[in-house]
mmCIF file of C-alpha atoms in Angstrom:
data_model
loop_
_atom_site.group_PDB
_atom_site.id
_atom_site.type_symbol
_atom_site.label_atom_id
_atom_site.label_comp_id
_atom_site.label_asym_id
_atom_site.label_seq_id
_atom_site.Cartn_x
_atom_site.Cartn_y
_atom_site.Cartn_z
ATOM 1 C CA UNK A 1 -16.534 40.441 16.017
ATOM 2 C CA UNK A 2 -12.721 40.440 15.976
ATOM 3 C CA UNK A 3 -10.482 43.475 16.233
ATOM 4 C CA UNK A 4 -7.197 44.047 14.431
ATOM 5 C CA UNK A 5 -5.021 46.959 13.439
ATOM 6 C CA UNK A 6 -5.331 48.030 9.811
ATOM 7 C CA UNK A 7 -1.574 48.463 9.499
ATOM 8 C CA UNK A 8 -0.939 44.917 10.752
ATOM 9 C CA UNK A 9 -3.506 43.431 8.373
ATOM 10 C CA UNK A 10 -2.145 45.447 5.451
ATOM 11 C CA UNK A 11 1.424 44.411 6.243
ATOM 12 C CA UNK A 12 0.571 40.709 6.293
ATOM 13 C CA UNK A 13 -1.947 40.589 3.433
ATOM 14 C CA UNK A 14 -1.768 42.329 0.075
ATOM 15 C CA UNK A 15 -5.437 41.511 -0.486
ATOM 16 C CA UNK A 16 -6.566 43.050 2.796
ATOM 17 C CA UNK A 17 -4.225 45.996 2.194
ATOM 18 C CA UNK A 18 -5.997 46.706 -1.079
ATOM 19 C CA UNK A 19 -9.396 46.435 0.581
ATOM 20 C CA UNK A 20 -8.334 48.877 3.279
ATOM 21 C CA UNK A 21 -6.570 51.397 1.045
ATOM 22 C CA UNK A 22 -8.849 51.932 -1.900
ATOM 23 C CA UNK A 23 -12.086 53.863 -1.413
ATOM 24 C CA UNK A 24 -14.277 50.966 -0.431
ATOM 25 C CA UNK A 25 -16.741 50.464 2.368
ATOM 26 C CA UNK A 26 -14.047 48.733 4.455
ATOM 27 C CA UNK A 27 -11.631 51.663 4.366
ATOM 28 C CA UNK A 28 -14.311 54.234 5.155
ATOM 29 C CA UNK A 29 -15.984 52.396 8.022
ATOM 30 C CA UNK A 30 -12.841 50.863 9.546
ATOM 31 C CA UNK A 31 -14.669 47.563 9.539
ATOM 32 C CA UNK A 32 -14.758 44.641 7.171
ATOM 33 C CA UNK A 33 -16.799 41.518 6.883
ATOM 34 C CA UNK A 34 -15.003 38.408 5.724
ATOM 35 C CA UNK A 35 -17.734 35.913 5.003
ATOM 36 C CA UNK A 36 -15.669 33.079 3.581
ATOM 37 C CA UNK A 37 -13.592 32.525 6.727
ATOM 38 C CA UNK A 38 -15.296 31.316 9.879
ATOM 39 C CA UNK A 39 -14.736 33.088 13.193
ATOM 40 C CA UNK A 40 -12.402 30.511 14.741
ATOM 41 C CA UNK A 41 -10.242 30.323 11.603
ATOM 42 C CA UNK A 42 -9.892 34.097 11.488
ATOM 43 C CA UNK A 43 -9.086 34.088 15.190
ATOM 44 C CA UNK A 44 -6.277 31.607 14.500
ATOM 45 C CA UNK A 45 -5.033 33.722 11.576
ATOM 46 C CA UNK A 46 -4.870 36.797 13.807
ATOM 47 C CA UNK A 47 -3.107 34.822 16.543
ATOM 48 C CA UNK A 48 -0.430 33.786 14.043
ATOM 49 C CA UNK A 49 -0.047 37.330 12.725
ATOM 50 C CA UNK A 50 0.123 38.974 16.140
ATOM 51 C CA UNK A 51 1.989 36.402 18.230
ATOM 52 C CA UNK A 52 3.375 33.702 15.963
ATOM 53 C CA UNK A 53 1.404 31.169 18.030
ATOM 54 C CA UNK A 54 0.618 28.079 15.932
ATOM 55 C CA UNK A 55 -0.674 25.567 18.488
ATOM 56 C CA UNK A 56 -4.183 25.656 16.971
ATOM 57 C CA UNK A 57 -2.674 24.320 13.745
ATOM 58 C CA UNK A 58 -2.028 20.958 15.401
ATOM 59 C CA UNK A 59 -5.576 20.118 14.312
ATOM 60 C CA UNK A 60 -5.409 19.128 10.621
ATOM 61 C CA UNK A 61 -8.810 20.613 9.804
ATOM 62 C CA UNK A 62 -7.853 23.949 11.356
ATOM 63 C CA UNK A 63 -4.498 23.925 9.550
ATOM 64 C CA UNK A 64 -6.233 23.295 6.217
ATOM 65 C CA UNK A 65 -8.691 26.149 6.775
ATOM 66 C CA UNK A 66 -5.831 28.472 7.698
ATOM 67 C CA UNK A 67 -3.859 27.335 4.634
ATOM 68 C CA UNK A 68 -6.850 28.228 2.462
ATOM 69 C CA UNK A 69 -7.203 31.641 4.121
ATOM 70 C CA UNK A 70 -3.477 32.284 3.791
ATOM 71 C CA UNK A 71 -3.596 31.586 0.075
ATOM 72 C CA UNK A 72 -6.812 33.458 -0.658
ATOM 73 C CA UNK A 73 -5.790 36.594 1.217
ATOM 74 C CA UNK A 74 -2.105 36.368 0.246
ATOM 75 C CA UNK A 75 -0.740 36.032 3.771
ATOM 76 C CA UNK A 76 2.643 34.316 3.331
ATOM 77 C CA UNK A 77 3.430 33.992 7.047
ATOM 78 C CA UNK A 78 0.047 32.420 7.784
ATOM 79 C CA UNK A 79 0.234 30.102 4.799
ATOM 80 C CA UNK A 80 3.785 29.007 5.641
ATOM 81 C CA UNK A 81 2.878 28.308 9.273
ATOM 82 C CA UNK A 82 0.000 26.030 8.323
ATOM 83 C CA UNK A 83 2.006 24.349 5.592
ATOM 84 C CA UNK A 84 4.856 23.603 8.034
ATOM 85 C CA UNK A 85 2.437 21.995 10.498
ATOM 86 C CA UNK A 86 0.839 19.877 7.783
ATOM 87 C CA UNK A 87 4.221 18.516 6.664
ATOM 88 C CA UNK A 88 4.450 16.566 9.916
ATOM 89 C CA UNK A 89 1.041 14.890 9.816
ATOM 90 C CA UNK A 90 1.255 13.162 6.436
ATOM 91 C CA UNK A 91 0.115 9.533 6.673
ATOM 92 C CA UNK A 92 -1.165 6.858 4.306
ATOM 93 C CA UNK A 93 -4.779 7.742 5.033
ATOM 94 C CA UNK A 94 -4.475 11.500 4.435
ATOM 95 C CA UNK A 95 -1.666 11.992 1.926
ATOM 96 C CA UNK A 96 -3.964 12.161 -1.107
ATOM 97 C CA UNK A 97 -6.228 14.706 0.545
ATOM 98 C CA UNK A 98 -3.239 16.797 1.625
ATOM 99 C CA UNK A 99 -1.836 16.577 -1.893
ATOM 100 C CA UNK A 100 -5.146 17.809 -3.274
ATOM 101 C CA UNK A 101 -5.250 20.709 -0.797
ATOM 102 C CA UNK A 102 -1.601 21.546 -1.516
ATOM 103 C CA UNK A 103 -2.370 21.750 -5.219
ATOM 104 C CA UNK A 104 -5.530 23.786 -4.686
ATOM 105 C CA UNK A 105 -3.775 26.327 -2.439
ATOM 106 C CA UNK A 106 -0.370 26.475 -4.157
ATOM 107 C CA UNK A 107 1.451 24.968 -1.194
ATOM 108 C CA UNK A 108 4.564 23.749 -2.985
ATOM 109 C CA UNK A 109 6.456 22.392 0.050
ATOM 110 C CA UNK A 110 3.453 20.364 1.139
ATOM 111 C CA UNK A 111 2.922 19.095 -2.389
ATOM 112 C CA UNK A 112 6.553 18.099 -2.777
ATOM 113 C CA UNK A 113 6.560 16.282 0.566
ATOM 114 C CA UNK A 114 3.321 14.450 -0.286
ATOM 115 C CA UNK A 115 4.777 13.316 -3.615
ATOM 116 C CA UNK A 116 7.965 12.115 -1.899
ATOM 117 C CA UNK A 117 5.858 10.262 0.663
ATOM 118 C CA UNK A 118 3.791 8.565 -2.044
ATOM 119 C CA UNK A 119 6.891 7.583 -3.996
ATOM 120 C CA UNK A 120 8.600 6.211 -0.878
ATOM 121 C CA UNK A 121 5.550 4.238 0.245
ATOM 122 C CA UNK A 122 4.900 2.964 -3.260
ATOM 123 C CA UNK A 123 1.856 0.885 -4.071
ATOM 124 C CA UNK A 124 0.804 0.797 -0.408
ATOM 125 C CA UNK A 125 -0.479 4.333 -0.874
ATOM 126 C CA UNK A 126 -1.030 4.655 -4.594
ATOM 127 C CA UNK A 127 -0.168 2.569 -7.648
ATOM 128 C CA UNK A 128 2.389 4.274 -9.933
ATOM 129 C CA UNK A 129 -0.170 4.455 -12.755
ATOM 130 C CA UNK A 130 -2.466 6.458 -10.481
ATOM 131 C CA UNK A 131 0.385 8.806 -9.554
ATOM 132 C CA UNK A 132 0.970 9.484 -13.257
ATOM 133 C CA UNK A 133 -2.732 10.260 -13.663
ATOM 134 C CA UNK A 134 -2.626 12.635 -10.694
ATOM 135 C CA UNK A 135 0.523 14.266 -12.095
ATOM 136 C CA UNK A 136 -1.413 15.223 -15.218
ATOM 137 C CA UNK A 137 -4.323 16.642 -13.200
ATOM 138 C CA UNK A 138 -2.415 18.493 -10.498
ATOM 139 C CA UNK A 139 -0.045 21.306 -11.338
ATOM 140 C CA UNK A 140 2.026 21.013 -8.171
ATOM 141 C CA UNK A 141 2.736 17.321 -8.759
ATOM 142 C CA UNK A 142 4.204 18.044 -12.175
ATOM 143 C CA UNK A 143 6.489 20.623 -10.575
ATOM 144 C CA UNK A 144 7.527 18.205 -7.815
ATOM 145 C CA UNK A 145 8.217 15.167 -10.015
#
């Protein structure tokens, strides 16, 4: 069980603000259950919100989970923090996965940087024909190209 101030949550998340303000179980009981975010991810989210501490995001898997939470619960500060960390870990072996996650979670800076990386590295990462195919499938790539 994690504790947080309702006002802080509402300030940082329009989704959580709505859950806490309208007459729902969460607003009446001063407690909410968030089942789609694991404990450690939510702990990291709260750490970012309360202190600005982002050291946990040095782990790519943690950063991706936090990015997802930031998008789903409309937490711009949390989403931006994870996106910034991910910008610095792009490599040949993860760029396509990061591009996919960027597209899925509307992380435009990450998407743009992944596309630039792929274009700079050329066929070593992805043949141009494949990039065109991805551009059709992924909204963020079309915006970045």
